[in-house]
mmCIF file of C-alpha atoms and ligand atoms in Angstrom:
data_model
loop_
_atom_site.group_PDB
_atom_site.id
_atom_site.type_symbol
_atom_site.label_atom_id
_atom_site.label_comp_id
_atom_site.label_asym_id
_atom_site.label_seq_id
_atom_site.Cartn_x
_atom_site.Cartn_y
_atom_site.Cartn_z
ATOM 1 C CA UNK X 787 65.292 111.754 96.412
ATOM 2 C CA UNK X 788 66.862 108.229 98.124
ATOM 3 C CA UNK X 789 69.442 106.042 97.170
ATOM 4 C CA UNK X 790 68.478 102.427 96.486
ATOM 5 C CA UNK X 791 70.841 99.596 96.308
ATOM 6 C CA UNK X 792 69.460 97.692 93.108
ATOM 7 C CA UNK X 793 72.299 94.708 93.147
ATOM 8 C CA UNK X 794 75.917 93.434 93.699
ATOM 9 C CA UNK X 795 78.283 91.286 92.380
ATOM 10 C CA UNK X 796 81.732 89.963 92.731
ATOM 11 C CA UNK X 797 84.550 88.522 90.886
ATOM 12 C CA UNK X 798 87.367 86.192 92.653
ATOM 13 C CA UNK X 799 90.189 85.024 90.596
ATOM 14 C CA UNK X 800 90.340 81.046 90.675
ATOM 15 C CA UNK X 801 93.966 80.546 91.792
ATOM 16 C CA UNK X 802 94.109 80.454 95.452
ATOM 17 C CA UNK X 803 97.391 80.929 97.246
ATOM 18 C CA UNK X 804 97.295 79.048 100.896
ATOM 19 C CA UNK X 805 99.087 79.540 103.591
ATOM 20 C CA UNK X 806 100.848 76.472 103.065
ATOM 21 C CA UNK X 807 102.105 77.664 99.708
ATOM 22 C CA UNK X 808 103.450 80.671 101.499
ATOM 23 C CA UNK X 809 105.172 78.911 103.852
ATOM 24 C CA UNK X 810 107.280 77.372 101.084
ATOM 25 C CA UNK X 811 108.129 81.139 99.227
ATOM 26 C CA UNK X 812 109.101 83.198 102.840
ATOM 27 C CA UNK X 813 109.997 82.249 106.515
ATOM 28 C CA UNK X 814 106.350 82.094 107.611
ATOM 29 C CA UNK X 815 104.134 79.536 109.244
ATOM 30 C CA UNK X 816 100.118 78.908 109.015
ATOM 31 C CA UNK X 817 100.416 79.105 112.657
ATOM 32 C CA UNK X 818 101.507 82.833 112.360
ATOM 33 C CA UNK X 819 99.432 83.868 109.981
ATOM 34 C CA UNK X 820 96.257 82.458 111.119
ATOM 35 C CA UNK X 821 96.713 83.589 114.667
ATOM 36 C CA UNK X 822 97.917 87.001 113.998
ATOM 37 C CA UNK X 823 95.470 87.666 111.055
ATOM 38 C CA UNK X 824 92.593 85.173 110.465
ATOM 39 C CA UNK X 825 93.923 84.487 106.765
ATOM 40 C CA UNK X 826 93.943 81.156 105.573
ATOM 41 C CA UNK X 827 94.267 81.582 101.830
ATOM 42 C CA UNK X 828 93.816 84.701 99.188
ATOM 43 C CA UNK X 829 93.133 84.902 95.579
ATOM 44 C CA UNK X 830 95.528 85.495 92.759
ATOM 45 C CA UNK X 831 94.725 87.083 89.359
ATOM 46 C CA UNK X 832 96.888 85.722 86.661
ATOM 47 C CA UNK X 833 95.490 86.379 83.507
ATOM 48 C CA UNK X 834 92.869 88.921 84.952
ATOM 49 C CA UNK X 835 93.563 92.431 84.952
ATOM 50 C CA UNK X 836 91.767 94.725 86.968
ATOM 51 C CA UNK X 837 89.708 95.874 84.317
ATOM 52 C CA UNK X 838 88.670 92.032 83.678
ATOM 53 C CA UNK X 839 87.855 91.477 87.394
ATOM 54 C CA UNK X 840 85.931 94.445 87.556
ATOM 55 C CA UNK X 841 83.976 93.617 84.267
ATOM 56 C CA UNK X 842 83.023 90.414 85.777
ATOM 57 C CA UNK X 843 81.653 91.582 89.264
ATOM 58 C CA UNK X 844 79.724 94.409 87.290
ATOM 59 C CA UNK X 845 78.091 92.126 85.064
ATOM 60 C CA UNK X 846 76.830 90.084 87.887
ATOM 61 C CA UNK X 847 75.498 93.486 89.603
ATOM 62 C CA UNK X 848 73.567 94.260 86.630
ATOM 63 C CA UNK X 849 72.050 91.140 86.143
ATOM 64 C CA UNK X 850 71.321 91.097 89.909
ATOM 65 C CA UNK X 851 69.842 94.829 89.780
ATOM 66 C CA UNK X 852 68.099 93.913 86.617
ATOM 67 C CA UNK X 853 69.564 97.196 84.771
ATOM 68 C CA UNK X 854 70.958 97.306 81.625
ATOM 69 C CA UNK X 855 74.732 98.341 81.155
ATOM 70 C CA UNK X 856 73.289 101.369 78.536
ATOM 71 C CA UNK X 857 71.194 102.650 81.333
ATOM 72 C CA UNK X 858 74.266 103.362 83.639
ATOM 73 C CA UNK X 859 74.772 107.257 83.690
ATOM 74 C CA UNK X 860 78.239 107.220 86.019
ATOM 75 C CA UNK X 861 80.759 104.703 86.978
ATOM 76 C CA UNK X 862 82.766 105.382 89.997
ATOM 77 C CA UNK X 863 85.865 102.894 90.681
ATOM 78 C CA UNK X 864 87.748 102.450 93.545
ATOM 79 C CA UNK X 865 91.174 101.054 93.190
ATOM 80 C CA UNK X 866 94.958 101.643 94.001
ATOM 81 C CA UNK X 867 96.090 99.175 91.427
ATOM 82 C CA UNK X 868 94.813 100.608 88.265
ATOM 83 C CA UNK X 869 95.811 98.765 85.171
ATOM 84 C CA UNK X 870 97.277 102.001 83.494
ATOM 85 C CA UNK X 871 98.682 105.293 85.379
ATOM 86 C CA UNK X 872 95.625 106.773 82.875
ATOM 87 C CA UNK X 873 93.434 106.436 81.253
ATOM 88 C CA UNK X 874 91.352 105.593 84.555
ATOM 89 C CA UNK X 875 90.282 101.896 85.150
ATOM 90 C CA UNK X 876 86.657 103.198 85.188
ATOM 91 C CA UNK X 877 87.076 104.391 81.619
ATOM 92 C CA UNK X 878 88.455 100.983 80.387
ATOM 93 C CA UNK X 879 85.567 99.203 82.368
ATOM 94 C CA UNK X 880 83.243 101.477 80.250
ATOM 95 C CA UNK X 881 84.536 100.226 76.811
ATOM 96 C CA UNK X 882 84.748 96.783 78.261
ATOM 97 C CA UNK X 883 80.807 97.145 79.055
ATOM 98 C CA UNK X 884 80.448 98.792 75.498
ATOM 99 C CA UNK X 885 78.321 101.703 76.726
ATOM 100 C CA UNK X 886 78.526 105.428 75.693
ATOM 101 C CA UNK X 887 76.832 108.540 77.015
ATOM 102 C CA UNK X 888 77.998 108.423 80.580
ATOM 103 C CA UNK X 889 81.088 109.305 82.454
ATOM 104 C CA UNK X 890 83.372 107.386 84.444
ATOM 105 C CA UNK X 891 86.224 108.011 86.766
ATOM 106 C CA UNK X 892 88.643 106.530 89.207
ATOM 107 C CA UNK X 893 88.959 107.539 93.151
ATOM 108 C CA UNK X 894 92.046 106.675 95.125
ATOM 109 C CA UNK X 895 91.374 106.245 98.579
ATOM 110 C CA UNK X 896 93.147 102.480 99.177
ATOM 111 C CA UNK X 897 91.232 100.854 101.595
ATOM 112 C CA UNK X 898 88.758 102.902 101.873
ATOM 113 C CA UNK X 899 87.960 103.638 98.373
ATOM 114 C CA UNK X 900 84.508 101.820 97.996
ATOM 115 C CA UNK X 901 83.280 103.491 101.019
ATOM 116 C CA UNK X 902 84.576 107.231 99.409
ATOM 117 C CA UNK X 903 82.983 105.850 95.887
ATOM 118 C CA UNK X 904 79.767 104.919 97.533
ATOM 119 C CA UNK X 905 79.532 108.168 99.379
ATOM 120 C CA UNK X 906 80.137 109.993 96.104
ATOM 121 C CA UNK X 907 77.609 108.095 94.359
ATOM 122 C CA UNK X 908 74.868 108.549 97.042
ATOM 123 C CA UNK X 909 75.586 112.638 96.792
ATOM 124 C CA UNK X 910 75.076 112.688 92.971
ATOM 125 C CA UNK X 911 71.957 110.863 93.232
ATOM 126 C CA UNK X 912 70.707 112.906 96.155
ATOM 127 C CA UNK X 913 71.579 115.785 93.999
ATOM 128 C CA UNK X 914 69.228 114.796 91.215
ATOM 129 C CA UNK X 915 72.262 114.865 88.807
ATOM 130 C CA UNK X 916 72.446 111.254 87.767
ATOM 131 C CA UNK X 917 69.963 108.201 88.150
ATOM 132 C CA UNK X 918 71.973 105.026 87.879
ATOM 133 C CA UNK X 919 75.428 104.613 89.031
ATOM 134 C CA UNK X 920 77.861 101.470 89.017
ATOM 135 C CA UNK X 921 79.980 101.538 91.722
ATOM 136 C CA UNK X 922 82.872 99.281 91.921
ATOM 137 C CA UNK X 923 85.665 98.387 94.304
ATOM 138 C CA UNK X 924 88.780 96.222 92.242
ATOM 139 C CA UNK X 925 92.447 95.183 93.249
ATOM 140 C CA UNK X 926 95.345 93.027 91.788
ATOM 141 C CA UNK X 927 97.117 93.893 94.841
ATOM 142 C CA UNK X 928 99.517 90.413 93.798
ATOM 143 C CA UNK X 929 101.361 92.861 91.369
ATOM 144 C CA UNK X 930 102.261 95.476 93.951
ATOM 145 C CA UNK X 931 103.229 92.781 96.853
ATOM 146 C CA UNK X 932 106.838 92.509 97.544
ATOM 147 C CA UNK X 933 106.825 88.275 97.693
ATOM 148 C CA UNK X 934 110.032 88.401 99.818
ATOM 149 C CA UNK X 935 108.505 90.498 102.545
ATOM 150 C CA UNK X 936 106.595 88.461 104.975
ATOM 151 C CA UNK X 937 105.606 91.289 107.046
ATOM 152 C CA UNK X 938 102.782 92.165 104.027
ATOM 153 C CA UNK X 939 102.661 89.353 101.653
ATOM 154 C CA UNK X 940 100.642 87.159 103.417
ATOM 155 C CA UNK X 941 98.192 89.954 103.972
ATOM 156 C CA UNK X 942 96.876 90.971 100.574
ATOM 157 C CA UNK X 943 94.862 89.131 97.771
ATOM 158 C CA UNK X 944 92.940 90.178 94.393
ATOM 159 C CA UNK X 945 89.232 90.539 93.415
ATOM 160 C CA UNK X 946 86.755 92.677 92.810
ATOM 161 C CA UNK X 947 82.896 94.035 93.836
ATOM 162 C CA UNK X 948 80.587 95.952 92.064
ATOM 163 C CA UNK X 949 77.115 97.584 93.107
ATOM 164 C CA UNK X 950 74.360 99.119 91.185
ATOM 165 C CA UNK X 951 72.505 101.941 93.102
ATOM 166 C CA UNK X 952 69.741 104.167 91.758
ATOM 167 C CA UNK X 953 67.976 107.218 92.453
ATOM 168 C CA UNK X 954 64.312 106.348 94.035
ATOM 169 C CA UNK X 955 61.251 108.323 95.353
ATOM 170 C CA UNK X 956 61.378 105.846 98.328
ATOM 171 C CA UNK X 957 63.124 106.197 101.702
ATOM 172 C CA UNK X 958 66.990 106.234 100.925
ATOM 173 C CA UNK X 959 69.240 103.191 101.828
ATOM 174 C CA UNK X 960 72.012 105.251 102.976
ATOM 175 C CA UNK X 961 70.924 106.647 106.401
ATOM 176 C CA UNK X 962 73.986 108.146 107.270
ATOM 177 C CA UNK X 963 77.757 108.294 105.659
ATOM 178 C CA UNK X 964 80.798 110.394 106.835
ATOM 179 C CA UNK X 965 84.612 109.986 105.315
ATOM 180 C CA UNK X 966 87.963 111.102 106.782
ATOM 181 C CA UNK X 967 91.591 111.488 105.759
ATOM 182 C CA UNK X 968 94.855 112.472 107.244
ATOM 183 C CA UNK X 969 97.942 112.664 105.069
ATOM 184 C CA UNK X 970 100.175 113.214 107.638
ATOM 185 C CA UNK X 971 99.979 109.520 108.493
ATOM 186 C CA UNK X 972 101.172 108.783 104.995
ATOM 187 C CA UNK X 973 104.199 106.686 105.713
ATOM 188 C CA UNK X 974 102.568 104.168 107.596
ATOM 189 C CA UNK X 975 101.206 102.225 104.537
ATOM 190 C CA UNK X 976 102.168 103.448 101.082
ATOM 191 C CA UNK X 977 103.705 102.313 97.715
ATOM 192 C CA UNK X 978 107.722 102.472 97.847
ATOM 193 C CA UNK X 979 109.641 103.850 94.745
ATOM 194 C CA UNK X 980 109.296 100.225 93.073
ATOM 195 C CA UNK X 981 105.669 100.355 93.842
ATOM 196 C CA UNK X 982 105.986 97.864 96.660
ATOM 197 C CA UNK X 983 103.246 97.936 99.593
ATOM 198 C CA UNK X 984 105.073 99.124 102.855
ATOM 199 C CA UNK X 985 103.376 99.358 106.192
ATOM 200 C CA UNK X 986 104.096 100.043 109.929
ATOM 201 C CA UNK X 987 101.804 97.020 110.999
ATOM 202 C CA UNK X 988 101.753 97.761 114.707
ATOM 203 C CA UNK X 989 100.894 101.457 114.487
ATOM 204 C CA UNK X 990 98.145 100.928 111.663
ATOM 205 C CA UNK X 991 96.295 98.179 113.889
ATOM 206 C CA UNK X 992 95.949 101.038 116.369
ATOM 207 C CA UNK X 993 94.996 103.543 114.353
ATOM 208 C CA UNK X 994 92.542 101.402 112.361
ATOM 209 C CA UNK X 995 90.579 100.084 115.498
ATOM 210 C CA UNK X 996 90.523 103.926 116.766
ATOM 211 C CA UNK X 997 89.527 105.680 113.381
ATOM 212 C CA UNK X 998 86.663 103.351 112.927
ATOM 213 C CA UNK X 999 85.226 102.713 116.504
ATOM 214 C CA UNK X 1000 84.975 106.695 116.325
ATOM 215 C CA UNK X 1001 83.625 107.215 112.768
ATOM 216 C CA UNK X 1002 81.010 104.132 113.338
ATOM 217 C CA UNK X 1003 79.737 105.939 116.390
ATOM 218 C CA UNK X 1004 79.440 109.280 114.549
ATOM 219 C CA UNK X 1005 77.248 107.634 111.656
ATOM 220 C CA UNK X 1006 75.102 105.738 114.027
ATOM 221 C CA UNK X 1007 74.180 109.151 115.846
ATOM 222 C CA UNK X 1008 73.840 110.836 112.777
ATOM 223 C CA UNK X 1009 71.158 108.441 112.125
ATOM 224 C CA UNK X 1010 69.581 108.846 115.233
ATOM 225 C CA UNK X 1011 70.299 105.058 116.162
ATOM 226 C CA UNK X 1012 71.904 103.706 118.654
ATOM 227 C CA UNK X 1013 74.637 100.318 118.145
ATOM 228 C CA UNK X 1014 71.752 98.145 119.219
ATOM 229 C CA UNK X 1015 69.979 99.104 116.201
ATOM 230 C CA UNK X 1016 72.773 97.597 113.994
ATOM 231 C CA UNK X 1017 71.679 94.081 112.429
ATOM 232 C CA UNK X 1018 74.905 93.621 110.660
ATOM 233 C CA UNK X 1019 78.375 95.012 110.620
ATOM 234 C CA UNK X 1020 80.594 94.566 107.384
ATOM 235 C CA UNK X 1021 83.824 96.102 107.796
ATOM 236 C CA UNK X 1022 86.772 95.860 105.742
ATOM 237 C CA UNK X 1023 88.960 92.688 105.907
ATOM 238 C CA UNK X 1024 92.020 93.539 107.048
ATOM 239 C CA UNK X 1025 92.811 91.637 110.011
ATOM 240 C CA UNK X 1026 90.405 89.475 112.218
ATOM 241 C CA UNK X 1027 92.088 91.227 115.103
ATOM 242 C CA UNK X 1028 91.248 94.498 114.311
ATOM 243 C CA UNK X 1029 87.582 93.755 113.300
ATOM 244 C CA UNK X 1030 87.041 91.884 116.773
ATOM 245 C CA UNK X 1031 88.899 94.751 118.313
ATOM 246 C CA UNK X 1032 86.377 96.995 116.700
ATOM 247 C CA UNK X 1033 83.126 95.166 117.375
ATOM 248 C CA UNK X 1034 84.399 94.545 121.135
ATOM 249 C CA UNK X 1035 84.968 98.792 121.413
ATOM 250 C CA UNK X 1036 81.639 98.954 119.709
ATOM 251 C CA UNK X 1037 79.839 96.764 121.921
ATOM 252 C CA UNK X 1038 78.394 94.510 119.162
ATOM 253 C CA UNK X 1039 78.309 91.169 119.408
ATOM 254 C CA UNK X 1040 80.742 89.070 116.934
ATOM 255 C CA UNK X 1041 77.688 86.885 115.408
ATOM 256 C CA UNK X 1042 76.781 90.407 114.196
ATOM 257 C CA UNK X 1043 80.041 91.391 112.258
ATOM 258 C CA UNK X 1044 80.421 89.604 108.851
ATOM 259 C CA UNK X 1045 84.104 88.418 107.847
ATOM 260 C CA UNK X 1046 85.373 86.491 105.125
ATOM 261 C CA UNK X 1047 88.972 87.223 105.633
ATOM 262 C CA UNK X 1048 89.623 83.479 106.243
ATOM 263 C CA UNK X 1049 89.276 82.647 102.229
ATOM 264 C CA UNK X 1050 90.137 86.479 100.453
ATOM 265 C CA UNK X 1051 92.405 88.354 102.862
ATOM 266 C CA UNK X 1052 92.811 91.750 102.655
ATOM 267 C CA UNK X 1053 91.587 92.915 99.013
ATOM 268 C CA UNK X 1054 91.673 96.802 99.763
ATOM 269 C CA UNK X 1055 89.044 98.509 97.758
ATOM 270 C CA UNK X 1056 87.239 95.424 96.804
ATOM 271 C CA UNK X 1057 86.688 93.947 100.226
ATOM 272 C CA UNK X 1058 83.686 95.765 101.740
ATOM 273 C CA UNK X 1059 82.057 94.774 98.187
ATOM 274 C CA UNK X 1060 82.877 91.482 98.176
ATOM 275 C CA UNK X 1061 81.873 90.818 101.940
ATOM 276 C CA UNK X 1062 78.434 92.557 101.404
ATOM 277 C CA UNK X 1063 77.732 90.419 98.577
ATOM 278 C CA UNK X 1064 78.565 87.166 100.332
ATOM 279 C CA UNK X 1065 76.309 88.325 103.387
ATOM 280 C CA UNK X 1066 73.695 89.112 100.930
ATOM 281 C CA UNK X 1067 73.981 85.825 99.431
ATOM 282 C CA UNK X 1068 74.119 83.891 102.558
ATOM 283 C CA UNK X 1069 70.887 85.729 104.129
ATOM 284 C CA UNK X 1070 72.840 87.373 106.383
ATOM 285 C CA UNK X 1071 71.233 90.839 105.272
ATOM 286 C CA UNK X 1072 67.795 90.682 104.366
ATOM 287 C CA UNK X 1073 65.497 93.922 103.335
ATOM 288 C CA UNK X 1074 64.862 96.540 106.173
ATOM 289 C CA UNK X 1075 68.103 95.352 108.009
ATOM 290 C CA UNK X 1076 70.580 98.371 109.363
ATOM 291 C CA UNK X 1077 73.912 97.523 107.859
ATOM 292 C CA UNK X 1078 76.981 99.233 109.091
ATOM 293 C CA UNK X 1079 79.954 99.569 106.654
ATOM 294 C CA UNK X 1080 83.183 100.677 107.698
ATOM 295 C CA UNK X 1081 86.725 101.012 106.422
ATOM 296 C CA UNK X 1082 90.683 102.417 107.364
ATOM 297 C CA UNK X 1083 93.191 102.366 104.658
ATOM 298 C CA UNK X 1084 96.343 104.016 103.304
ATOM 299 C CA UNK X 1085 96.343 107.819 103.257
ATOM 300 C CA UNK X 1086 95.741 107.536 105.791
ATOM 301 C CA UNK X 1087 91.598 107.500 104.783
ATOM 302 C CA UNK X 1088 88.401 106.185 106.842
ATOM 303 C CA UNK X 1089 84.926 106.575 106.724
ATOM 304 C CA UNK X 1090 81.593 104.652 107.775
ATOM 305 C CA UNK X 1091 78.228 104.088 106.038
ATOM 306 C CA UNK X 1092 74.844 103.376 107.720
ATOM 307 C CA UNK X 1093 72.770 101.493 105.536
ATOM 308 C CA UNK X 1094 68.985 100.670 105.644
ATOM 309 C CA UNK X 1095 68.926 98.212 103.035
HETATM 310 N N1 ACO Z 969 105.675 85.121 109.342
HETATM 311 C C1 ACO Z 969 106.435 84.509 110.668
HETATM 312 N N2 ACO Z 969 106.742 86.134 111.237
HETATM 313 C C2 ACO Z 969 106.435 87.279 111.087
HETATM 314 C C3 ACO Z 969 105.448 87.243 109.951
HETATM 315 C C4 ACO Z 969 105.096 86.280 108.948
HETATM 316 N N3 ACO Z 969 104.501 86.243 107.949
HETATM 317 N N4 ACO Z 969 105.714 88.672 109.675
HETATM 318 C C5 ACO Z 969 106.241 89.395 110.617
HETATM 319 N N5 ACO Z 969 106.605 88.456 111.535
HETATM 320 C C6 ACO Z 969 107.342 88.450 112.532
HETATM 321 C C7 ACO Z 969 108.197 89.791 112.728
HETATM 322 O O1 ACO Z 969 109.328 89.893 112.075
HETATM 323 C C8 ACO Z 969 108.472 90.117 114.469
HETATM 324 O O2 ACO Z 969 109.806 89.265 114.533
HETATM 325 P P1 ACO Z 969 110.770 90.005 115.838
HETATM 326 O O3 ACO Z 969 109.730 89.816 117.082
HETATM 327 O O4 ACO Z 969 111.730 88.887 115.875
HETATM 328 O O5 ACO Z 969 111.286 90.924 115.300
HETATM 329 C C9 ACO Z 969 107.053 89.361 114.904
HETATM 330 O O6 ACO Z 969 106.726 88.568 113.802
HETATM 331 C C10 ACO Z 969 105.987 90.299 115.420
HETATM 332 O O7 ACO Z 969 105.842 91.080 114.479
HETATM 333 P P2 ACO Z 969 105.152 91.988 114.256
HETATM 334 O O8 ACO Z 969 104.734 93.357 113.093
HETATM 335 O O9 ACO Z 969 104.895 92.812 115.739
HETATM 336 O O10 ACO Z 969 103.803 91.574 114.610
HETATM 337 P P3 ACO Z 969 102.242 92.033 114.962
HETATM 338 O O11 ACO Z 969 101.698 91.188 116.160
HETATM 339 O O12 ACO Z 969 102.129 93.601 114.751
HETATM 340 O O13 ACO Z 969 101.167 91.640 113.888
HETATM 341 C C11 ACO Z 969 100.349 92.440 111.549
HETATM 342 C C12 ACO Z 969 101.476 92.030 111.977
HETATM 343 C C13 ACO Z 969 99.418 91.035 111.391
HETATM 344 C C14 ACO Z 969 100.695 92.959 110.292
HETATM 345 C C15 ACO Z 969 99.541 93.168 112.315
HETATM 346 O O14 ACO Z 969 100.511 94.208 112.718
HETATM 347 C C16 ACO Z 969 98.414 94.025 111.643
HETATM 348 O O15 ACO Z 969 97.507 93.274 111.140
HETATM 349 N N6 ACO Z 969 98.557 95.293 111.452
HETATM 350 C C17 ACO Z 969 97.588 96.086 110.997
HETATM 351 C C18 ACO Z 969 98.059 95.793 109.373
HETATM 352 C C19 ACO Z 969 97.183 95.671 108.165
HETATM 353 O O16 ACO Z 969 95.977 95.262 108.548
HETATM 354 N N7 ACO Z 969 97.479 96.243 107.270
HETATM 355 C C20 ACO Z 969 96.519 96.107 105.752
HETATM 356 C C21 ACO Z 969 96.466 97.286 105.071
HETATM 357 S S1 ACO Z 969 95.808 98.758 106.346
HETATM 358 C C22 ACO Z 969 94.206 98.272 106.409
HETATM 359 O O17 ACO Z 969 93.678 97.635 105.508
HETATM 360 C C23 ACO Z 969 93.711 98.849 107.731
#
């Protein structure tokens, strides 16, 4: 039993917060933000809840997949900004989709959340337990950003991405996948008592490059391939310098690495499905391509998934 990617969709709020806007809010500059992170602007949800954004991305993914919501067996949704402590945002999304006879749950793995969700969904399909799964990454990080802390508020943005996957008799689109966590490093990136994001940027930077390099090499090897076989890397969009260092360590040229961080900043669990959808739409991914997804985030959590799209 193989896993096929049938369609993807995204939602980005209309409101844009530029580096110039941030200059008026905290002691920072466009020059500092651009050179340290690669970010020029990010989207901020105003009216939209996480569920609203997840719904729009899901409807687009279902349309592109030519699948009706009623034919979905499972919704797996990754977020660190659920609308409610409980029930899960996945259940709220199910209600918004107006469907029954399925099961839905959230995954909490911060920026690695979408890869964790995809890995689990792939396992459900390969175990023959379900046929069609809606995998979603959504974040409303603007609600948990301390807008007075210049070291974090410049980094994050809101958005959602979704993917419809299905069981198939054909060869699987998921060639290899590996996830890790190490809770000992929880205090490098976490929400404080007030719920605000706190982060040790320098340590995180080094750990991000090291852990993603290692897990990327592992999944490429698991698939019996070499880095030269990778057509495109779609990494979590945290910082352009992390992305460039990772590409250098893997020996993969920059032209084979997708980035949209300039426009959206770090959207945590939403960043990979948004980037994957945009890479597909831009023709950077074609059927038959080998695509490497990788992420690292709070937990610490990290992982990589190698696709033959
Ligand atoms: N504007 C201007 N100056 C700033 C800002 C800002 N927005 N933020 C910090 N500074 C200052 C600091 O106060 C410091 O000043 P000082 O030298 O007078 O003390 C100086 O800039 C350097 O600060 P550093 O933290 O050392 O800067 P660094 O080069 O490490 O860059 C950054 C900071 C961009 C956060 C970097 O460490 C990073 O990207 N780390 C990874 C963190 C990340 O991506 N987190 C996202 C979540 S995790 C994930 O998704 C993988």
